[in-house]
């Protein structure tokens, strides 16, 4: 579902649904400036040009881009960004937005590449973002974060994190 805040877009979607151009889409008016648009119930779509019994699979945004290209794009984007937390988190959120599953393996490759380039501050930002999303809560990720904090000369924060996360769970450390 999408919330359309522009009155022009709401009007356009409403008009298109009236003339059956977007007949599969449900449009509901809530207020003068908000419209709720629900996508069709199925990911399969039949067009008016297809024979009656054929169904065409609808493609999603970014579906035709390979995983390797997506990873390279995020890696180059992360290297070009300034050190603002909001900027990095926004780029990561935008990158993950069109994925159906959380791309933990791709992020691990990116983290390893950032480590090779000794971009410790970026490694810290990416891992903290992952943890804020509830992903990557493993001893390996925690160890990588502590190492990156240490290499980024944030020893106090690394020690605090050690005491908070790993030091209390010594039964899980071999």
JSON list of C-alpha atoms in Angstrom, two decimals:
[
{"chain": "A", "resi": 1, "resn": "UNK", "atom": "CA", "xyz": [0.00, 0.00, 0.00]},
{"chain": "A", "resi": 2, "resn": "UNK", "atom": "CA", "xyz": [1.19, 3.47, -0.81]},
{"chain": "A", "resi": 3, "resn": "UNK", "atom": "CA", "xyz": [0.10, 6.72, 0.75]},
{"chain": "A", "resi": 4, "resn": "UNK", "atom": "CA", "xyz": [-0.14, 9.47, -1.80]},
{"chain": "A", "resi": 5, "resn": "UNK", "atom": "CA", "xyz": [0.15, 12.90, -0.24]},
{"chain": "A", "resi": 6, "resn": "UNK", "atom": "CA", "xyz": [0.03, 14.93, -3.40]},
{"chain": "A", "resi": 7, "resn": "UNK", "atom": "CA", "xyz": [-3.45, 15.94, -4.45]},
{"chain": "A", "resi": 8, "resn": "UNK", "atom": "CA", "xyz": [-2.36, 15.83, -8.09]},
{"chain": "A", "resi": 9, "resn": "UNK", "atom": "CA", "xyz": [-1.23, 12.22, -7.83]},
{"chain": "A", "resi": 10, "resn": "UNK", "atom": "CA", "xyz": [-4.40, 11.28, -5.94]},
{"chain": "A", "resi": 11, "resn": "UNK", "atom": "CA", "xyz": [-6.49, 12.91, -8.63]},
{"chain": "A", "resi": 12, "resn": "UNK", "atom": "CA", "xyz": [-4.51, 11.19, -11.39]},
{"chain": "A", "resi": 13, "resn": "UNK", "atom": "CA", "xyz": [-4.82, 7.73, -9.82]},
{"chain": "A", "resi": 14, "resn": "UNK", "atom": "CA", "xyz": [-8.52, 8.33, -9.23]},
{"chain": "A", "resi": 15, "resn": "UNK", "atom": "CA", "xyz": [-9.07, 9.34, -12.85]},
{"chain": "A", "resi": 16, "resn": "UNK", "atom": "CA", "xyz": [-7.04, 6.38, -14.15]},
{"chain": "A", "resi": 17, "resn": "UNK", "atom": "CA", "xyz": [-9.07, 3.97, -12.05]},
{"chain": "A", "resi": 18, "resn": "UNK", "atom": "CA", "xyz": [-12.31, 5.54, -13.33]},
{"chain": "A", "resi": 19, "resn": "UNK", "atom": "CA", "xyz": [-11.37, 4.92, -16.96]},
{"chain": "A", "resi": 20, "resn": "UNK", "atom": "CA", "xyz": [-10.13, 1.39, -16.11]},
{"chain": "A", "resi": 21, "resn": "UNK", "atom": "CA", "xyz": [-6.48, 1.97, -16.96]},
{"chain": "A", "resi": 22, "resn": "UNK", "atom": "CA", "xyz": [-5.51, 0.82, -13.49]},
{"chain": "A", "resi": 23, "resn": "UNK", "atom": "CA", "xyz": [-8.54, -1.31, -12.78]},
{"chain": "A", "resi": 24, "resn": "UNK", "atom": "CA", "xyz": [-6.65, -3.71, -10.48]},
{"chain": "A", "resi": 25, "resn": "UNK", "atom": "CA", "xyz": [-5.73, -0.95, -8.05]},
{"chain": "A", "resi": 26, "resn": "UNK", "atom": "CA", "xyz": [-8.02, -0.03, -5.17]},
{"chain": "A", "resi": 27, "resn": "UNK", "atom": "CA", "xyz": [-8.13, 3.68, -4.40]},
{"chain": "A", "resi": 28, "resn": "UNK", "atom": "CA", "xyz": [-9.57, 5.00, -1.15]},
{"chain": "A", "resi": 29, "resn": "UNK", "atom": "CA", "xyz": [-9.81, 8.67, -0.25]},
{"chain": "A", "resi": 30, "resn": "UNK", "atom": "CA", "xyz": [-9.12, 9.40, 3.42]},
{"chain": "A", "resi": 31, "resn": "UNK", "atom": "CA", "xyz": [-8.73, 13.14, 3.57]},
{"chain": "A", "resi": 32, "resn": "UNK", "atom": "CA", "xyz": [-8.35, 15.88, 1.05]},
{"chain": "A", "resi": 33, "resn": "UNK", "atom": "CA", "xyz": [-4.61, 15.32, 0.83]},
{"chain": "A", "resi": 34, "resn": "UNK", "atom": "CA", "xyz": [-4.17, 11.56, 1.48]},
{"chain": "A", "resi": 35, "resn": "UNK", "atom": "CA", "xyz": [-5.13, 8.62, -0.65]},
{"chain": "A", "resi": 36, "resn": "UNK", "atom": "CA", "xyz": [-4.45, 4.96, 0.02]},
{"chain": "A", "resi": 37, "resn": "UNK", "atom": "CA", "xyz": [-3.58, 2.91, -3.05]},
{"chain": "A", "resi": 38, "resn": "UNK", "atom": "CA", "xyz": [-3.52, -0.87, -2.73]},
{"chain": "A", "resi": 39, "resn": "UNK", "atom": "CA", "xyz": [-1.70, -2.92, -5.37]},
{"chain": "A", "resi": 40, "resn": "UNK", "atom": "CA", "xyz": [-3.44, -5.82, -7.08]},
{"chain": "A", "resi": 41, "resn": "UNK", "atom": "CA", "xyz": [-3.87, -8.90, -4.89]},
{"chain": "A", "resi": 42, "resn": "UNK", "atom": "CA", "xyz": [-1.66, -11.09, -7.09]},
{"chain": "A", "resi": 43, "resn": "UNK", "atom": "CA", "xyz": [1.80, -10.73, -8.56]},
{"chain": "A", "resi": 44, "resn": "UNK", "atom": "CA", "xyz": [0.44, -12.16, -11.80]},
{"chain": "A", "resi": 45, "resn": "UNK", "atom": "CA", "xyz": [-1.23, -9.96, -14.32]},
{"chain": "A", "resi": 46, "resn": "UNK", "atom": "CA", "xyz": [-3.10, -10.58, -17.53]},
{"chain": "A", "resi": 47, "resn": "UNK", "atom": "CA", "xyz": [-3.00, -7.85, -20.13]},
{"chain": "A", "resi": 48, "resn": "UNK", "atom": "CA", "xyz": [-5.69, -7.14, -22.68]},
{"chain": "A", "resi": 49, "resn": "UNK", "atom": "CA", "xyz": [-3.29, -8.14, -25.47]},
{"chain": "A", "resi": 50, "resn": "UNK", "atom": "CA", "xyz": [-2.70, -11.66, -24.15]},
{"chain": "A", "resi": 51, "resn": "UNK", "atom": "CA", "xyz": [-4.88, -14.63, -25.02]},
{"chain": "A", "resi": 52, "resn": "UNK", "atom": "CA", "xyz": [-7.54, -15.24, -22.34]},
{"chain": "A", "resi": 53, "resn": "UNK", "atom": "CA", "xyz": [-5.70, -18.06, -20.55]},
{"chain": "A", "resi": 54, "resn": "UNK", "atom": "CA", "xyz": [-2.20, -16.55, -20.33]},
{"chain": "A", "resi": 55, "resn": "UNK", "atom": "CA", "xyz": [-0.84, -14.79, -17.31]},
{"chain": "A", "resi": 56, "resn": "UNK", "atom": "CA", "xyz": [2.31, -12.65, -17.38]},
{"chain": "A", "resi": 57, "resn": "UNK", "atom": "CA", "xyz": [4.57, -12.42, -14.33]},
{"chain": "A", "resi": 58, "resn": "UNK", "atom": "CA", "xyz": [4.84, -8.80, -13.22]},
{"chain": "A", "resi": 59, "resn": "UNK", "atom": "CA", "xyz": [8.42, -7.66, -12.64]},
{"chain": "A", "resi": 60, "resn": "UNK", "atom": "CA", "xyz": [9.49, -5.80, -9.53]},
{"chain": "A", "resi": 61, "resn": "UNK", "atom": "CA", "xyz": [11.71, -2.74, -9.35]},
{"chain": "A", "resi": 62, "resn": "UNK", "atom": "CA", "xyz": [15.36, -3.77, -9.34]},
{"chain": "A", "resi": 63, "resn": "UNK", "atom": "CA", "xyz": [14.55, -7.35, -10.30]},
{"chain": "A", "resi": 64, "resn": "UNK", "atom": "CA", "xyz": [16.56, -7.20, -13.51]},
{"chain": "A", "resi": 65, "resn": "UNK", "atom": "CA", "xyz": [19.72, -5.97, -11.73]},
{"chain": "A", "resi": 66, "resn": "UNK", "atom": "CA", "xyz": [22.11, -8.69, -10.60]},
{"chain": "A", "resi": 67, "resn": "UNK", "atom": "CA", "xyz": [22.97, -9.09, -6.93]},
{"chain": "A", "resi": 68, "resn": "UNK", "atom": "CA", "xyz": [26.63, -8.42, -7.71]},
{"chain": "A", "resi": 69, "resn": "UNK", "atom": "CA", "xyz": [25.78, -5.09, -9.36]},
{"chain": "A", "resi": 70, "resn": "UNK", "atom": "CA", "xyz": [23.57, -4.08, -6.43]},
{"chain": "A", "resi": 71, "resn": "UNK", "atom": "CA", "xyz": [26.41, -4.86, -4.02]},
{"chain": "A", "resi": 72, "resn": "UNK", "atom": "CA", "xyz": [28.94, -2.92, -6.09]},
{"chain": "A", "resi": 73, "resn": "UNK", "atom": "CA", "xyz": [26.56, 0.03, -6.24]},
{"chain": "A", "resi": 74, "resn": "UNK", "atom": "CA", "xyz": [26.07, 0.12, -2.46]},
{"chain": "A", "resi": 75, "resn": "UNK", "atom": "CA", "xyz": [29.81, -0.27, -1.85]},
{"chain": "A", "resi": 76, "resn": "UNK", "atom": "CA", "xyz": [30.68, 2.64, -4.14]},
{"chain": "A", "resi": 77, "resn": "UNK", "atom": "CA", "xyz": [27.86, 4.72, -2.66]},
{"chain": "A", "resi": 78, "resn": "UNK", "atom": "CA", "xyz": [29.09, 4.10, 0.89]},
{"chain": "A", "resi": 79, "resn": "UNK", "atom": "CA", "xyz": [32.61, 5.17, -0.05]},
{"chain": "A", "resi": 80, "resn": "UNK", "atom": "CA", "xyz": [31.35, 8.44, -1.57]},
{"chain": "A", "resi": 81, "resn": "UNK", "atom": "CA", "xyz": [29.07, 9.49, 1.30]},
{"chain": "A", "resi": 82, "resn": "UNK", "atom": "CA", "xyz": [30.06, 11.89, 4.05]},
{"chain": "A", "resi": 83, "resn": "UNK", "atom": "CA", "xyz": [30.35, 10.65, 7.63]},
{"chain": "A", "resi": 84, "resn": "UNK", "atom": "CA", "xyz": [26.84, 11.64, 8.66]},
{"chain": "A", "resi": 85, "resn": "UNK", "atom": "CA", "xyz": [24.97, 8.81, 10.37]},
{"chain": "A", "resi": 86, "resn": "UNK", "atom": "CA", "xyz": [21.67, 9.89, 8.80]},
{"chain": "A", "resi": 87, "resn": "UNK", "atom": "CA", "xyz": [23.17, 9.87, 5.30]},
{"chain": "A", "resi": 88, "resn": "UNK", "atom": "CA", "xyz": [24.64, 6.38, 5.65]},
{"chain": "A", "resi": 89, "resn": "UNK", "atom": "CA", "xyz": [21.50, 4.97, 7.29]},
{"chain": "A", "resi": 90, "resn": "UNK", "atom": "CA", "xyz": [19.34, 6.57, 4.57]},
{"chain": "A", "resi": 91, "resn": "UNK", "atom": "CA", "xyz": [21.46, 5.02, 1.81]},
{"chain": "A", "resi": 92, "resn": "UNK", "atom": "CA", "xyz": [21.28, 1.60, 3.46]},
{"chain": "A", "resi": 93, "resn": "UNK", "atom": "CA", "xyz": [17.51, 1.90, 3.98]},
{"chain": "A", "resi": 94, "resn": "UNK", "atom": "CA", "xyz": [17.01, 2.89, 0.34]},
{"chain": "A", "resi": 95, "resn": "UNK", "atom": "CA", "xyz": [19.19, 0.00, -0.83]},
{"chain": "A", "resi": 96, "resn": "UNK", "atom": "CA", "xyz": [17.27, -2.57, 1.22]},
{"chain": "A", "resi": 97, "resn": "UNK", "atom": "CA", "xyz": [13.83, -1.10, 0.48]},
{"chain": "A", "resi": 98, "resn": "UNK", "atom": "CA", "xyz": [13.23, -3.08, -2.71]},
{"chain": "A", "resi": 99, "resn": "UNK", "atom": "CA", "xyz": [14.59, -6.40, -1.45]},
{"chain": "A", "resi": 100, "resn": "UNK", "atom": "CA", "xyz": [12.12, -9.11, -0.53]},
{"chain": "A", "resi": 101, "resn": "UNK", "atom": "CA", "xyz": [14.47, -10.60, 2.08]},
{"chain": "A", "resi": 102, "resn": "UNK", "atom": "CA", "xyz": [17.12, -8.85, 4.15]},
{"chain": "A", "resi": 103, "resn": "UNK", "atom": "CA", "xyz": [20.39, -9.20, 2.14]},
{"chain": "A", "resi": 104, "resn": "UNK", "atom": "CA", "xyz": [22.66, -10.26, 5.01]},
{"chain": "A", "resi": 105, "resn": "UNK", "atom": "CA", "xyz": [25.14, -12.10, 2.74]},
{"chain": "A", "resi": 106, "resn": "UNK", "atom": "CA", "xyz": [25.60, -9.06, 0.50]},
{"chain": "A", "resi": 107, "resn": "UNK", "atom": "CA", "xyz": [26.13, -6.84, 3.53]},
{"chain": "A", "resi": 108, "resn": "UNK", "atom": "CA", "xyz": [28.73, -9.27, 4.87]},
{"chain": "A", "resi": 109, "resn": "UNK", "atom": "CA", "xyz": [30.64, -9.02, 1.57]},
{"chain": "A", "resi": 110, "resn": "UNK", "atom": "CA", "xyz": [30.44, -5.24, 1.73]},
{"chain": "A", "resi": 111, "resn": "UNK", "atom": "CA", "xyz": [31.70, -5.26, 5.33]},
{"chain": "A", "resi": 112, "resn": "UNK", "atom": "CA", "xyz": [34.65, -7.45, 4.35]},
{"chain": "A", "resi": 113, "resn": "UNK", "atom": "CA", "xyz": [35.48, -5.10, 1.46]},
{"chain": "A", "resi": 114, "resn": "UNK", "atom": "CA", "xyz": [35.27, -2.08, 3.75]},
{"chain": "A", "resi": 115, "resn": "UNK", "atom": "CA", "xyz": [37.61, -3.82, 6.19]},
{"chain": "A", "resi": 116, "resn": "UNK", "atom": "CA", "xyz": [40.14, -4.46, 3.41]},
{"chain": "A", "resi": 117, "resn": "UNK", "atom": "CA", "xyz": [40.01, -0.74, 2.56]},
{"chain": "A", "resi": 118, "resn": "UNK", "atom": "CA", "xyz": [40.36, 0.02, 6.30]},
{"chain": "A", "resi": 119, "resn": "UNK", "atom": "CA", "xyz": [37.15, 2.07, 6.31]},
{"chain": "A", "resi": 120, "resn": "UNK", "atom": "CA", "xyz": [36.59, 1.34, 10.00]},
{"chain": "A", "resi": 121, "resn": "UNK", "atom": "CA", "xyz": [34.11, 4.15, 10.61]},
{"chain": "A", "resi": 122, "resn": "UNK", "atom": "CA", "xyz": [31.91, 2.84, 7.77]},
{"chain": "A", "resi": 123, "resn": "UNK", "atom": "CA", "xyz": [32.14, -0.71, 9.13]},
{"chain": "A", "resi": 124, "resn": "UNK", "atom": "CA", "xyz": [30.91, 0.56, 12.51]},
{"chain": "A", "resi": 125, "resn": "UNK", "atom": "CA", "xyz": [28.06, 2.49, 10.88]},
{"chain": "A", "resi": 126, "resn": "UNK", "atom": "CA", "xyz": [26.91, -0.45, 8.73]},
{"chain": "A", "resi": 127, "resn": "UNK", "atom": "CA", "xyz": [27.03, -2.94, 11.61]},
{"chain": "A", "resi": 128, "resn": "UNK", "atom": "CA", "xyz": [25.16, -0.60, 13.95]},
{"chain": "A", "resi": 129, "resn": "UNK", "atom": "CA", "xyz": [22.53, -0.09, 11.24]},
{"chain": "A", "resi": 130, "resn": "UNK", "atom": "CA", "xyz": [22.20, -3.87, 10.80]},
{"chain": "A", "resi": 131, "resn": "UNK", "atom": "CA", "xyz": [21.80, -4.36, 14.54]},
{"chain": "A", "resi": 132, "resn": "UNK", "atom": "CA", "xyz": [19.21, -1.57, 14.70]},
{"chain": "A", "resi": 133, "resn": "UNK", "atom": "CA", "xyz": [17.20, -3.52, 12.11]},
{"chain": "A", "resi": 134, "resn": "UNK", "atom": "CA", "xyz": [17.42, -6.67, 14.23]},
{"chain": "A", "resi": 135, "resn": "UNK", "atom": "CA", "xyz": [19.74, -8.45, 11.78]},
{"chain": "A", "resi": 136, "resn": "UNK", "atom": "CA", "xyz": [23.19, -10.00, 12.17]},
{"chain": "A", "resi": 137, "resn": "UNK", "atom": "CA", "xyz": [23.04, -10.56, 15.92]},
{"chain": "A", "resi": 138, "resn": "UNK", "atom": "CA", "xyz": [25.83, -13.15, 15.95]},
{"chain": "A", "resi": 139, "resn": "UNK", "atom": "CA", "xyz": [29.10, -13.42, 17.82]},
{"chain": "A", "resi": 140, "resn": "UNK", "atom": "CA", "xyz": [30.94, -12.87, 14.53]},
{"chain": "A", "resi": 141, "resn": "UNK", "atom": "CA", "xyz": [29.17, -9.57, 13.93]},
{"chain": "A", "resi": 142, "resn": "UNK", "atom": "CA", "xyz": [29.76, -8.44, 17.50]},
{"chain": "A", "resi": 143, "resn": "UNK", "atom": "CA", "xyz": [33.44, -9.37, 17.20]},
{"chain": "A", "resi": 144, "resn": "UNK", "atom": "CA", "xyz": [33.72, -7.49, 13.91]},
{"chain": "A", "resi": 145, "resn": "UNK", "atom": "CA", "xyz": [32.10, -4.44, 15.51]},
{"chain": "A", "resi": 146, "resn": "UNK", "atom": "CA", "xyz": [34.47, -4.52, 18.49]},
{"chain": "A", "resi": 147, "resn": "UNK", "atom": "CA", "xyz": [37.47, -4.85, 16.15]},
{"chain": "A", "resi": 148, "resn": "UNK", "atom": "CA", "xyz": [36.24, -1.95, 13.99]},
{"chain": "A", "resi": 149, "resn": "UNK", "atom": "CA", "xyz": [35.64, 0.23, 17.07]},
{"chain": "A", "resi": 150, "resn": "UNK", "atom": "CA", "xyz": [39.15, -0.58, 18.29]},
{"chain": "A", "resi": 151, "resn": "UNK", "atom": "CA", "xyz": [40.72, 0.24, 14.90]},
{"chain": "A", "resi": 152, "resn": "UNK", "atom": "CA", "xyz": [38.67, 3.46, 14.76]},
{"chain": "A", "resi": 153, "resn": "UNK", "atom": "CA", "xyz": [40.28, 4.48, 18.10]},
{"chain": "A", "resi": 154, "resn": "UNK", "atom": "CA", "xyz": [37.05, 4.14, 20.07]},
{"chain": "A", "resi": 155, "resn": "UNK", "atom": "CA", "xyz": [38.39, 1.79, 22.71]},
{"chain": "A", "resi": 156, "resn": "UNK", "atom": "CA", "xyz": [36.02, 2.98, 25.44]},
{"chain": "A", "resi": 157, "resn": "UNK", "atom": "CA", "xyz": [32.98, 2.30, 23.27]},
{"chain": "A", "resi": 158, "resn": "UNK", "atom": "CA", "xyz": [34.39, -1.12, 22.29]},
{"chain": "A", "resi": 159, "resn": "UNK", "atom": "CA", "xyz": [34.93, -1.98, 25.97]},
{"chain": "A", "resi": 160, "resn": "UNK", "atom": "CA", "xyz": [31.43, -0.78, 26.87]},
{"chain": "A", "resi": 161, "resn": "UNK", "atom": "CA", "xyz": [29.96, -2.87, 24.05]},
{"chain": "A", "resi": 162, "resn": "UNK", "atom": "CA", "xyz": [32.01, -5.88, 25.19]},
{"chain": "A", "resi": 163, "resn": "UNK", "atom": "CA", "xyz": [30.64, -5.60, 28.71]},
{"chain": "A", "resi": 164, "resn": "UNK", "atom": "CA", "xyz": [27.09, -5.00, 27.51]},
{"chain": "A", "resi": 165, "resn": "UNK", "atom": "CA", "xyz": [26.79, -7.75, 24.87]},
{"chain": "A", "resi": 166, "resn": "UNK", "atom": "CA", "xyz": [29.56, -10.30, 25.02]},
{"chain": "A", "resi": 167, "resn": "UNK", "atom": "CA", "xyz": [30.88, -10.12, 28.58]},
{"chain": "A", "resi": 168, "resn": "UNK", "atom": "CA", "xyz": [27.49, -11.06, 30.01]},
{"chain": "A", "resi": 169, "resn": "UNK", "atom": "CA", "xyz": [27.19, -14.08, 27.69]},
{"chain": "A", "resi": 170, "resn": "UNK", "atom": "CA", "xyz": [30.49, -15.78, 28.51]},
{"chain": "A", "resi": 171, "resn": "UNK", "atom": "CA", "xyz": [28.83, -19.19, 28.41]},
{"chain": "A", "resi": 172, "resn": "UNK", "atom": "CA", "xyz": [28.54, -18.79, 24.62]},
{"chain": "A", "resi": 173, "resn": "UNK", "atom": "CA", "xyz": [32.21, -17.89, 24.11]},
{"chain": "A", "resi": 174, "resn": "UNK", "atom": "CA", "xyz": [34.47, -20.95, 23.62]}
]
